[in-house]
Amino acid sequence: MAMNYNAKDEVDGGPPGPPGGAAKNRRPDNTAFKQQRLPAWQPILTAGTVLPTFFIIGLIFIPIGIGIFVTSNNIREIEGNVFMYYGLSNFYQNHRRYVKSRDDSQLNGDSSALLNPSKECEPYRRNEDKPIAPCGAIANSMFNDTLELFLVGNASYPTLIPLKKKGIAWWTDKNVKFRNPPGGEPLAERFKGTTKPVNWVNPVYMLDPDSDNNGFINEDFIVWMRTAALPTFRKLYRLIERKSDLHPTLPAGQYYLNITYNYPVHSFDGRKRMILSTISWMGGKNPFLGIAYIAVGSISFLLGVVLLVINHKYRNSSNTADITI
Amino acid sequence: MFCSEKKLLEVERKVKANDREYNEKFQYADNRIHTSKYNILTFLPINLFEQFQRVANAYFLFLLILQLIPEISSLTWFTTIVPLVLVITMTAVKDATDDCFRHKSDNQVNNRQSEVLIDGKLQNEKWMNVKVGDIIKLENNQFVAADLLLLSSSEPHGLCYIETAELDGETNLKVRHALAVTSELGADISRLAKFDGPDTKLMQNSGKTKFKRTSIDRLMNTLVLWIFGFLVCLGIILAIGNSIWEKQVGDQFRSFLFWKEGEKNSVFSGFLTFWSYIIILNTVVPISLYVSVEVIRLGHSYFINWDRKMYYSGKATPAEARTTTLNEELGQIEYVFSDKTGTLTQNIMTFKKCSINGRIYGEVQDDLGQKTDITKKKEPVDFSVNSQAERTFQFFDHNLMEAIKLGDPKVHEFLRLLALCHTVMSEENSAGQLIYQVQSPDEGALVTAARNFGFTFKSRTPETITIEELGTLVTYQLLAFLDFNNIRKRMSVIVRNPKGQIKLYSKGADTILFEKLHPSNEDLLTLTSDHLSEFAGEGLRTLAIAYRDLDDKYFKEWHKMLEDANTATDERDERIAGLYEEIERDLMLLGATAVEDKLQEGVIETVTSLSLANIKIWVLTGDKQETAINIGYACNMLTDDMNDVFIIAGNTAAEVREELRKAKENLFGQNRSFSNGRVVFEKKQQLELASVVEETITGDYALVINGHSLAHALESDVKNDLLELACMCKTVVCCRVTPLQKAQVVELVKKYRNAVTLAIGDGANDVSMIKCAHIGVGISGQEGLQAVLASDYSFAQFRYLQRLLLVHGRWSYFRMCKFLCYFFYKNFAFTLVHFWFGFFCGFSAQTVYDQWFITLFNIVYTSLPVLAMGIFDQDVNDQNSMDYPQLYQPGQLNLLFNKRKFLICMAHGIYTSLALFFIPYGAFYNAAGEDGQHLADYQSFAVTMATSLVIVVSVQIALDTSYWTVVNHVFIWGSIATYFSILFTMHSNGIFAIFPNQFPFVGNARHSLTQKCIWLVILLTTVASVMPVVAFRFLKVDLFPTLSDQLRQRQKAQKKARPLHSRRPQTRRSSSRRSGYAFAHQEGYGELITSGKNMRAKNLPPTSGLEKTLYNSTSWIENLCKKTTDTVSSFSQDKTVKL
């Protein structure tokens, strides 16, 4: 009860502590992790690492940029396959309410979604009490001009250039994402009970006589349904295949473009375009990327030079030696 | 038996002892202690309610509700609910485990056994079942878990000794006395339970633990508000944009983009868009921010718990981070408030040296006769001849033993005095060993020393003291006991030895005692005085020792006068004091003792190192001024190099104010004399704020202020003077302060200096300051638990504070700042892309990324690398952190993360988002893929941008990480790998076949990421976003390297060479003369001894002589009670319970 004045406590280093077992258990483990001594790589930004990096980036980017730029400028040569695009401007395919106005289940051939499309399709979900197939604003606003290309040439009447309709959509879209409603019967039967989108002339099962390019798997339709990221865009319309190695795909000459005008764009101040292009190793014509590479490469190189100069001129000589406290 | 209580409702309690039925009528609280919050049933509702009270959670709930409105919903519901559910579950699990531990510890306390008198029989009862009014029997060394009223005890006169270590950390015993009426009743200690459970003094005093927040927390909250304001601005811009767009463009676009009825209003559309954008842009402050911060802090806490260098093997106590939310604040401490006893010192006194008749004993000399420190090689004096010797006592100077053997009379007299003049009580334990009960450890040390040198104090009665002098028992008659008090600063005994000589033995503060010496002592005085200075210079507590031979006749006259004075009714105290003065003169000096108030290990190094780190240390102690100053010198807080030490000891507000003003003038005056040319300039500055003036102060100053003056100084009009002066001083020592004052001082600094404070202490009297300071540290491993329980961090030794602050604190702060910088950067880069995209999508709140990407970006793709950085990163290693305390300063100055840094991070994020959006934009504009199919579709654009983003932020974290452990490698590379695998999985045919509506991106990853030009875009974006940052950082490190940068380079250079030598600060001792006499005990024990009240009946002498010494049998108890309650009441503040 009374405090015993134990001179034993006076020993240096404190009392001996409780029996070994308990003491051992409470002592933290001596592991590199717990003691924060994990071996580690400690990179530092030094002149030796940073400056060469800048120079290397410069030396790599500038040639890439030049390469891209040259390739991109060469693209007009009409060799190899020629791609025919239609372009629209001021068309907001990336508007939120537009983008979500579709039903991927319906487009994937789901029978219940076919007859009962998603609410997202409103107000293009039902028409006169019948479900719309394909539903939604995207499908409803599908581009439906027809483009035909004629070579005027030497002959008295122009020859129609054969345009390939298939092979313009992504493989996954055509084979996985878009599917007609299942069944063996004709397409019209399978789409029974649905109605066409309001703006359309024909129902979806009459888009193309070719059964492999009809209904939801019509490639023009698929291409349209892959909405554009920007209000000015172009979409692949047709392919012009090279017939033989001897002749260019589109020989030099006068051409005549026949457009069946169905698609109104004046109302929203839009523009239509038709583009013919070839493709290089890095895609279509794209001067931006080449220029950007050259620019970034040059900046990097310049920065390297500037930093080198600054480093030599202003850096207080070996700052590792004198740590001032 | 009735107590005043502070509750208004309950003025008094009437309790019938041992009558449970009667007492139950009042429905007093039971004695169960509840610190837990939940039980199984209430857990879910209470916990959820608590969680949704947090602003962040409520905010995300609000967002979730917004998202359910289809017109607004720009993100699907899962983007918010997945993280929210994750966070809430994690928090709930953590709360549940915490509460489990609380239940456990509650049970442990509640189930302690006690003996209660029930139905006339003593029965074992758990403490939690003890009721108000129960009579409890306590035995020696039992815990007390309720407020009790002492009824009687087995000790004579109903005394009992209690240890209050759990309350105030003091291990010396306090005397409590039973009521006279009840004290005769029982033989064993019985007590009546007064207040139970939540009503106990302790629980009442413990108060609600304040929820502490770090300054980073507060900054973060401000920033979140800023960000929110920023978002609202963006939202408004976009909403206005939307209104205009709808009017000018959207209106014409109606044939394709139908408008529902009721939405045909561009302003309304703008309003909806505003909310839609708020939802999209909220990812700048994702909920994962709060979770990550908690996880990082938890990690840091574990590192503190695991640190072997903060493990004290002596008590098997590891350091413990009891609060896991304050770690980075440890890196910003500016003021440390330290308790003294038990924190800086061990509360162990050791007899180190003495000066007898002009000769020093206790100095250790090596063979060459040079003074050396005590080393292990030196043989301690062998006390084994002496059967009474305390085996653990060590003394290294053999000369003293020689002198005793030679029979030097002065040496004998010296030791005899030590054995006679004290208030120690002796007891024999069961093994027949002599055990001393001491009121003050100082005395214990002296009496023990005398015992080992052969002058053993054996026993005492009110009239006699028996000592064993070198083997022979000698009984001295105790004629008078001249007690200690604060003014006298000395105590004396007058004894008659068996030869009939009367002697007065006196010990006391040298300053006082030297004035009382006989003129013949002059030479010895000078010599001893030098010795005292030497002792004081070593930080030892000194006492001067003197005696006087008394004439029988003279003593009898004097004693007669004393008896008269005692019975006098008026001016009794003054008369007694005068008589004491009268007899304590013409003393013959014997020498001096030097007792070491043992510092905790490493205190000096720690204090020095913390001072170098610009941390100001204030000592707040309940001790006396002398003791406190002594310790200040001992641990180098006060040095002789200081320009001035101001001592404030005024008794009235005016005096205190005057002293403070004078000190300040003095400080400025001296300062001015140092720099003559700037007098005018400084005078002007004097008028300005203290913080400005502070810069111009040269030289070191210290302030010592006692509790009495402090009470005045804390008054509102003097407060500023105090604060100003105190903050200009390097060291501040507050002595004689009450626990409440400790808290007030902390509060003062906290409030007016806006500085981060840390309080460290070991006893319950430190609890208030521990709770008040930003960070409270408890010294664990001691008997008292209160400080530890109230603390945020606990460890066993003061010296670990250095590592806690300089290593763990610094790292925590460094890591947290880096984490926050990166996190804000990352989310700005991630989110603002939506803003730019808004201008191209008709402000329709269309997201740039896939919804799944938005859901997973913060919690899966980028969370782990930044967490790893936040947990493991180090700029310099722990050794360097300790060796260069200057590294600590960025934290104090708040340099690593502040509003400016935040704006830089924000600008960095905005730049990155620009690069992220406009490079793909340029590249995609009108572009075609390498297969001729169009490339600029929304989904490819989203995938390209998401991939660029993940790569850019990964490269950025790679740049930010300065310490790449395995974990960092795994997390950074793993995150990128995870991104691609999840991307390919979500874009796979299989998952589309199952959920065609949720995963519309089928085939996209395959198609996009196989195109060369997409990779060229990603590469370009990455380089363009990162390059300026690298250039900027390189320039900073190259041209303006911080100390940390320099050390990193040196660390790298020396990695393979030898480890850096440790730059231990040299410990200096000053050697000025200080009188360091301080009895740690209270006045009044002299009376207690001479009355014999604290002695067992068997030791009592025949009552015949009792009257002579027992002057006033009631007064001493009153005195004692008054004095003890003084200290107790200071602890319990205003809730004194009168005995």
PDB file of N, CA, C and O in Angstrom, chain B residues 334-381:
ATOM      1  N   GLU B 334       5.477  23.262 -34.095  1.00  0.00           N
ATOM      2  CA  GLU B 334       6.318  24.419 -33.786  1.00  0.00           C
ATOM      3  C   GLU B 334       6.557  24.545 -32.290  1.00  0.00           C
ATOM      4  O   GLU B 334       7.551  25.099 -31.865  1.00  0.00           O
ATOM      5  N   TYR B 335       5.608  24.106 -31.503  1.00  0.00           N
ATOM      6  CA  TYR B 335       5.748  24.232 -30.057  1.00  0.00           C
ATOM      7  C   TYR B 335       5.541  22.869 -29.411  1.00  0.00           C
ATOM      8  O   TYR B 335       4.581  22.175 -29.726  1.00  0.00           O
ATOM      9  N   VAL B 336       6.456  22.536 -28.520  1.00  0.00           N
ATOM     10  CA  VAL B 336       6.282  21.328 -27.734  1.00  0.00           C
ATOM     11  C   VAL B 336       6.086  21.751 -26.286  1.00  0.00           C
ATOM     12  O   VAL B 336       6.868  22.532 -25.752  1.00  0.00           O
ATOM     13  N   PHE B 337       5.031  21.280 -25.684  1.00  0.00           N
ATOM     14  CA  PHE B 337       4.789  21.545 -24.281  1.00  0.00           C
ATOM     15  C   PHE B 337       5.056  20.266 -23.525  1.00  0.00           C
ATOM     16  O   PHE B 337       4.405  19.259 -23.789  1.00  0.00           O
ATOM     17  N   SER B 338       6.011  20.337 -22.632  1.00  0.00           N
ATOM     18  CA  SER B 338       6.387  19.103 -21.974  1.00  0.00           C
ATOM     19  C   SER B 338       6.162  19.201 -20.482  1.00  0.00           C
ATOM     20  O   SER B 338       6.405  20.224 -19.857  1.00  0.00           O
ATOM     21  N   ASP B 339       5.689  18.116 -19.967  1.00  0.00           N
ATOM     22  CA  ASP B 339       5.619  17.957 -18.534  1.00  0.00           C
ATOM     23  C   ASP B 339       7.046  17.665 -18.066  1.00  0.00           C
ATOM     24  O   ASP B 339       7.905  17.353 -18.872  1.00  0.00           O
ATOM     25  N   LYS B 340       7.314  17.800 -16.795  1.00  0.00           N
ATOM     26  CA  LYS B 340       8.673  17.505 -16.355  1.00  0.00           C
ATOM     27  C   LYS B 340       8.789  16.112 -15.746  1.00  0.00           C
ATOM     28  O   LYS B 340       9.425  15.235 -16.299  1.00  0.00           O
ATOM     29  N   THR B 341       8.106  15.951 -14.605  1.00  0.00           N
ATOM     30  CA  THR B 341       8.294  14.720 -13.859  1.00  0.00           C
ATOM     31  C   THR B 341       7.758  13.539 -14.647  1.00  0.00           C
ATOM     32  O   THR B 341       6.618  13.550 -15.082  1.00  0.00           O
ATOM     33  N   GLY B 342       8.607  12.551 -14.811  1.00  0.00           N
ATOM     34  CA  GLY B 342       8.157  11.365 -15.524  1.00  0.00           C
ATOM     35  C   GLY B 342       8.265  11.503 -17.017  1.00  0.00           C
ATOM     36  O   GLY B 342       8.157  10.524 -17.738  1.00  0.00           O
ATOM     37  N   THR B 343       8.467  12.720 -17.490  1.00  0.00           N
ATOM     38  CA  THR B 343       8.573  12.902 -18.928  1.00  0.00           C
ATOM     39  C   THR B 343      10.017  13.248 -19.282  1.00  0.00           C
ATOM     40  O   THR B 343      10.689  12.526 -20.003  1.00  0.00           O
ATOM     41  N   LEU B 344      10.466  14.388 -18.725  1.00  0.00           N
ATOM     42  CA  LEU B 344      11.870  14.737 -18.918  1.00  0.00           C
ATOM     43  C   LEU B 344      12.731  13.996 -17.907  1.00  0.00           C
ATOM     44  O   LEU B 344      13.823  13.565 -18.212  1.00  0.00           O
ATOM     45  N   THR B 345      12.181  13.858 -16.717  1.00  0.00           N
ATOM     46  CA  THR B 345      12.942  13.179 -15.680  1.00  0.00           C
ATOM     47  C   THR B 345      12.287  11.846 -15.369  1.00  0.00           C
ATOM     48  O   THR B 345      11.133  11.614 -15.699  1.00  0.00           O
ATOM     49  N   GLN B 346      13.052  11.008 -14.714  1.00  0.00           N
ATOM     50  CA  GLN B 346      12.523   9.674 -14.417  1.00  0.00           C
ATOM     51  C   GLN B 346      11.810   9.640 -13.088  1.00  0.00           C
ATOM     52  O   GLN B 346      11.279   8.609 -12.711  1.00  0.00           O
ATOM     53  N   ASN B 347      11.835  10.762 -12.371  1.00  0.00           N
ATOM     54  CA  ASN B 347      11.298  10.806 -11.020  1.00  0.00           C
ATOM     55  C   ASN B 347      12.053   9.838 -10.121  1.00  0.00           C
ATOM     56  O   ASN B 347      11.496   9.230  -9.229  1.00  0.00           O
ATOM     57  N   ILE B 348      13.313   9.666 -10.433  1.00  0.00           N
ATOM     58  CA  ILE B 348      14.168   8.841  -9.587  1.00  0.00           C
ATOM     59  C   ILE B 348      15.322   9.716  -9.149  1.00  0.00           C
ATOM     60  O   ILE B 348      15.956  10.360  -9.965  1.00  0.00           O
ATOM     61  N   MET B 349      15.555   9.745  -7.832  1.00  0.00           N
ATOM     62  CA  MET B 349      16.649  10.557  -7.331  1.00  0.00           C
ATOM     63  C   MET B 349      17.795   9.637  -6.957  1.00  0.00           C
ATOM     64  O   MET B 349      17.591   8.616  -6.324  1.00  0.00           O
ATOM     65  N   THR B 350      18.966  10.019  -7.317  1.00  0.00           N
ATOM     66  CA  THR B 350      20.124   9.217  -6.958  1.00  0.00           C
ATOM     67  C   THR B 350      21.135  10.107  -6.268  1.00  0.00           C
ATOM     68  O   THR B 350      21.439  11.197  -6.736  1.00  0.00           O
ATOM     69  N   PHE B 351      21.646   9.595  -5.193  1.00  0.00           N
ATOM     70  CA  PHE B 351      22.696  10.304  -4.487  1.00  0.00           C
ATOM     71  C   PHE B 351      23.959  10.181  -5.317  1.00  0.00           C
ATOM     72  O   PHE B 351      24.459   9.096  -5.536  1.00  0.00           O
ATOM     73  N   LYS B 352      24.471  11.298  -5.799  1.00  0.00           N
ATOM     74  CA  LYS B 352      25.596  11.226  -6.717  1.00  0.00           C
ATOM     75  C   LYS B 352      26.901  11.643  -6.059  1.00  0.00           C
ATOM     76  O   LYS B 352      27.905  10.971  -6.205  1.00  0.00           O
ATOM     77  N   LYS B 353      26.863  12.812  -5.401  1.00  0.00           N
ATOM     78  CA  LYS B 353      28.109  13.371  -4.891  1.00  0.00           C
ATOM     79  C   LYS B 353      27.845  14.073  -3.577  1.00  0.00           C
ATOM     80  O   LYS B 353      26.690  14.377  -3.248  1.00  0.00           O
ATOM     81  N   CYS B 354      28.903  14.315  -2.880  1.00  0.00           N
ATOM     82  CA  CYS B 354      28.750  15.150  -1.709  1.00  0.00           C
ATOM     83  C   CYS B 354      30.047  15.887  -1.444  1.00  0.00           C
ATOM     84  O   CYS B 354      31.114  15.513  -1.927  1.00  0.00           O
ATOM     85  N   SER B 355      29.910  16.960  -0.706  1.00  0.00           N
ATOM     86  CA  SER B 355      31.092  17.701  -0.303  1.00  0.00           C
ATOM     87  C   SER B 355      31.070  17.722   1.215  1.00  0.00           C
ATOM     88  O   SER B 355      30.111  18.199   1.816  1.00  0.00           O
ATOM     89  N   ILE B 356      32.089  17.113   1.819  1.00  0.00           N
ATOM     90  CA  ILE B 356      32.111  17.070   3.276  1.00  0.00           C
ATOM     91  C   ILE B 356      33.360  17.790   3.747  1.00  0.00           C
ATOM     92  O   ILE B 356      34.473  17.437   3.366  1.00  0.00           O
ATOM     93  N   ASN B 357      33.114  18.777   4.528  1.00  0.00           N
ATOM     94  CA  ASN B 357      34.209  19.536   5.125  1.00  0.00           C
ATOM     95  C   ASN B 357      35.228  19.978   4.066  1.00  0.00           C
ATOM     96  O   ASN B 357      36.435  19.844   4.245  1.00  0.00           O
ATOM     97  N   GLY B 358      34.698  20.414   2.936  1.00  0.00           N
ATOM     98  CA  GLY B 358      35.598  20.964   1.926  1.00  0.00           C
ATOM     99  C   GLY B 358      36.214  19.944   0.995  1.00  0.00           C
ATOM    100  O   GLY B 358      37.091  20.254   0.213  1.00  0.00           O
ATOM    101  N   ARG B 359      35.755  18.745   1.083  1.00  0.00           N
ATOM    102  CA  ARG B 359      36.304  17.754   0.181  1.00  0.00           C
ATOM    103  C   ARG B 359      35.169  17.096  -0.601  1.00  0.00           C
ATOM    104  O   ARG B 359      34.123  16.751  -0.040  1.00  0.00           O
ATOM    105  N   ILE B 360      35.388  16.918  -1.906  1.00  0.00           N
ATOM    106  CA  ILE B 360      34.340  16.313  -2.734  1.00  0.00           C
ATOM    107  C   ILE B 360      34.487  14.801  -2.750  1.00  0.00           C
ATOM    108  O   ILE B 360      35.595  14.278  -2.897  1.00  0.00           O
ATOM    109  N   TYR B 361      33.398  14.131  -2.552  1.00  0.00           N
ATOM    110  CA  TYR B 361      33.381  12.680  -2.725  1.00  0.00           C
ATOM    111  C   TYR B 361      32.401  12.373  -3.851  1.00  0.00           C
ATOM    112  O   TYR B 361      31.372  13.026  -3.986  1.00  0.00           O
ATOM    113  N   GLY B 362      32.733  11.336  -4.566  1.00  0.00           N
ATOM    114  CA  GLY B 362      31.791  10.932  -5.619  1.00  0.00           C
ATOM    115  C   GLY B 362      32.322  11.217  -6.999  1.00  0.00           C
ATOM    116  O   GLY B 362      31.738  10.818  -7.993  1.00  0.00           O
ATOM    117  N   GLU B 363      33.442  11.935  -7.073  1.00  0.00           N
ATOM    118  CA  GLU B 363      34.026  12.187  -8.377  1.00  0.00           C
ATOM    119  C   GLU B 363      34.800  10.944  -8.791  1.00  0.00           C
ATOM    120  O   GLU B 363      35.465  10.315  -7.982  1.00  0.00           O
ATOM    121  N   VAL B 364      34.712  10.619 -10.009  1.00  0.00           N
ATOM    122  CA  VAL B 364      35.418   9.430 -10.452  1.00  0.00           C
ATOM    123  C   VAL B 364      36.687   9.861 -11.145  1.00  0.00           C
ATOM    124  O   VAL B 364      36.669  10.718 -12.026  1.00  0.00           O
ATOM    125  N   GLN B 365      37.788   9.287 -10.724  1.00  0.00           N
ATOM    126  CA  GLN B 365      39.057   9.665 -11.339  1.00  0.00           C
ATOM    127  C   GLN B 365      39.684   8.445 -11.971  1.00  0.00           C
ATOM    128  O   GLN B 365      39.596   7.346 -11.444  1.00  0.00           O
ATOM    129  N   ASP B 366      40.279   8.666 -13.115  1.00  0.00           N
ATOM    130  CA  ASP B 366      40.983   7.543 -13.720  1.00  0.00           C
ATOM    131  C   ASP B 366      42.412   7.508 -13.172  1.00  0.00           C
ATOM    132  O   ASP B 366      42.772   8.247 -12.258  1.00  0.00           O
ATOM    133  N   ASP B 367      43.195   6.636 -13.719  1.00  0.00           N
ATOM    134  CA  ASP B 367      44.518   6.412 -13.144  1.00  0.00           C
ATOM    135  C   ASP B 367      45.390   7.663 -13.150  1.00  0.00           C
ATOM    136  O   ASP B 367      46.267   7.825 -12.323  1.00  0.00           O
ATOM    137  N   LEU B 368      45.141   8.519 -14.097  1.00  0.00           N
ATOM    138  CA  LEU B 368      45.971   9.706 -14.195  1.00  0.00           C
ATOM    139  C   LEU B 368      45.463  10.834 -13.299  1.00  0.00           C
ATOM    140  O   LEU B 368      45.988  11.933 -13.315  1.00  0.00           O
ATOM    141  N   GLY B 369      44.402  10.537 -12.572  1.00  0.00           N
ATOM    142  CA  GLY B 369      43.887  11.562 -11.682  1.00  0.00           C
ATOM    143  C   GLY B 369      42.964  12.549 -12.371  1.00  0.00           C
ATOM    144  O   GLY B 369      42.563  13.538 -11.794  1.00  0.00           O
ATOM    145  N   GLN B 370      42.645  12.258 -13.621  1.00  0.00           N
ATOM    146  CA  GLN B 370      41.727  13.140 -14.337  1.00  0.00           C
ATOM    147  C   GLN B 370      40.284  12.724 -14.042  1.00  0.00           C
ATOM    148  O   GLN B 370      39.996  11.555 -13.857  1.00  0.00           O
ATOM    149  N   LYS B 371      39.462  13.750 -14.038  1.00  0.00           N
ATOM    150  CA  LYS B 371      38.046  13.436 -13.858  1.00  0.00           C
ATOM    151  C   LYS B 371      37.524  12.735 -15.102  1.00  0.00           C
ATOM    152  O   LYS B 371      37.838  13.129 -16.222  1.00  0.00           O
ATOM    153  N   THR B 372      36.777  11.710 -14.950  1.00  0.00           N
ATOM    154  CA  THR B 372      36.182  11.059 -16.119  1.00  0.00           C
ATOM    155  C   THR B 372      34.719  10.805 -15.831  1.00  0.00           C
ATOM    156  O   THR B 372      34.255  10.920 -14.704  1.00  0.00           O
ATOM    157  N   ASP B 373      34.058  10.461 -16.867  1.00  0.00           N
ATOM    158  CA  ASP B 373      32.673  10.052 -16.678  1.00  0.00           C
ATOM    159  C   ASP B 373      32.662   8.646 -16.109  1.00  0.00           C
ATOM    160  O   ASP B 373      33.645   7.918 -16.204  1.00  0.00           O
ATOM    161  N   ILE B 374      31.552   8.338 -15.544  1.00  0.00           N
ATOM    162  CA  ILE B 374      31.436   7.003 -14.975  1.00  0.00           C
ATOM    163  C   ILE B 374      31.395   5.991 -16.110  1.00  0.00           C
ATOM    164  O   ILE B 374      30.600   6.100 -17.032  1.00  0.00           O
ATOM    165  N   THR B 375      32.306   5.072 -16.049  1.00  0.00           N
ATOM    166  CA  THR B 375      32.310   4.040 -17.080  1.00  0.00           C
ATOM    167  C   THR B 375      32.104   2.705 -16.413  1.00  0.00           C
ATOM    168  O   THR B 375      32.263   2.556 -15.206  1.00  0.00           O
ATOM    169  N   LYS B 376      31.843   1.755 -17.227  1.00  0.00           N
ATOM    170  CA  LYS B 376      31.546   0.437 -16.677  1.00  0.00           C
ATOM    171  C   LYS B 376      32.799  -0.180 -16.046  1.00  0.00           C
ATOM    172  O   LYS B 376      32.719  -1.011 -15.179  1.00  0.00           O
ATOM    173  N   LYS B 377      33.931   0.240 -16.523  1.00  0.00           N
ATOM    174  CA  LYS B 377      35.169  -0.396 -16.061  1.00  0.00           C
ATOM    175  C   LYS B 377      35.425  -0.127 -14.582  1.00  0.00           C
ATOM    176  O   LYS B 377      35.979  -0.937 -13.883  1.00  0.00           O
ATOM    177  N   LYS B 378      34.990   1.068 -14.168  1.00  0.00           N
ATOM    178  CA  LYS B 378      35.264   1.463 -12.797  1.00  0.00           C
ATOM    179  C   LYS B 378      34.487   0.587 -11.824  1.00  0.00           C
ATOM    180  O   LYS B 378      33.290   0.356 -11.980  1.00  0.00           O
ATOM    181  N   GLU B 379      35.161   0.129 -10.821  1.00  0.00           N
ATOM    182  CA  GLU B 379      34.525  -0.716  -9.818  1.00  0.00           C
ATOM    183  C   GLU B 379      33.685   0.135  -8.871  1.00  0.00           C
ATOM    184  O   GLU B 379      34.195   1.100  -8.285  1.00  0.00           O
ATOM    185  N   PRO B 380      32.438  -0.191  -8.675  1.00  0.00           N
ATOM    186  CA  PRO B 380      31.680   0.551  -7.675  1.00  0.00           C
ATOM    187  C   PRO B 380      32.115   0.142  -6.271  1.00  0.00           C
ATOM    188  O   PRO B 380      32.738  -0.912  -6.079  1.00  0.00           O
ATOM    189  N   VAL B 381      31.786   0.974  -5.316  1.00  0.00           N
ATOM    190  CA  VAL B 381      32.130   0.673  -3.928  1.00  0.00           C
ATOM    191  C   VAL B 381      31.387  -0.588  -3.494  1.00  0.00           C
ATOM    192  O   VAL B 381      30.210  -0.764  -3.807  1.00  0.00           O
TER     193      VAL B 381
END
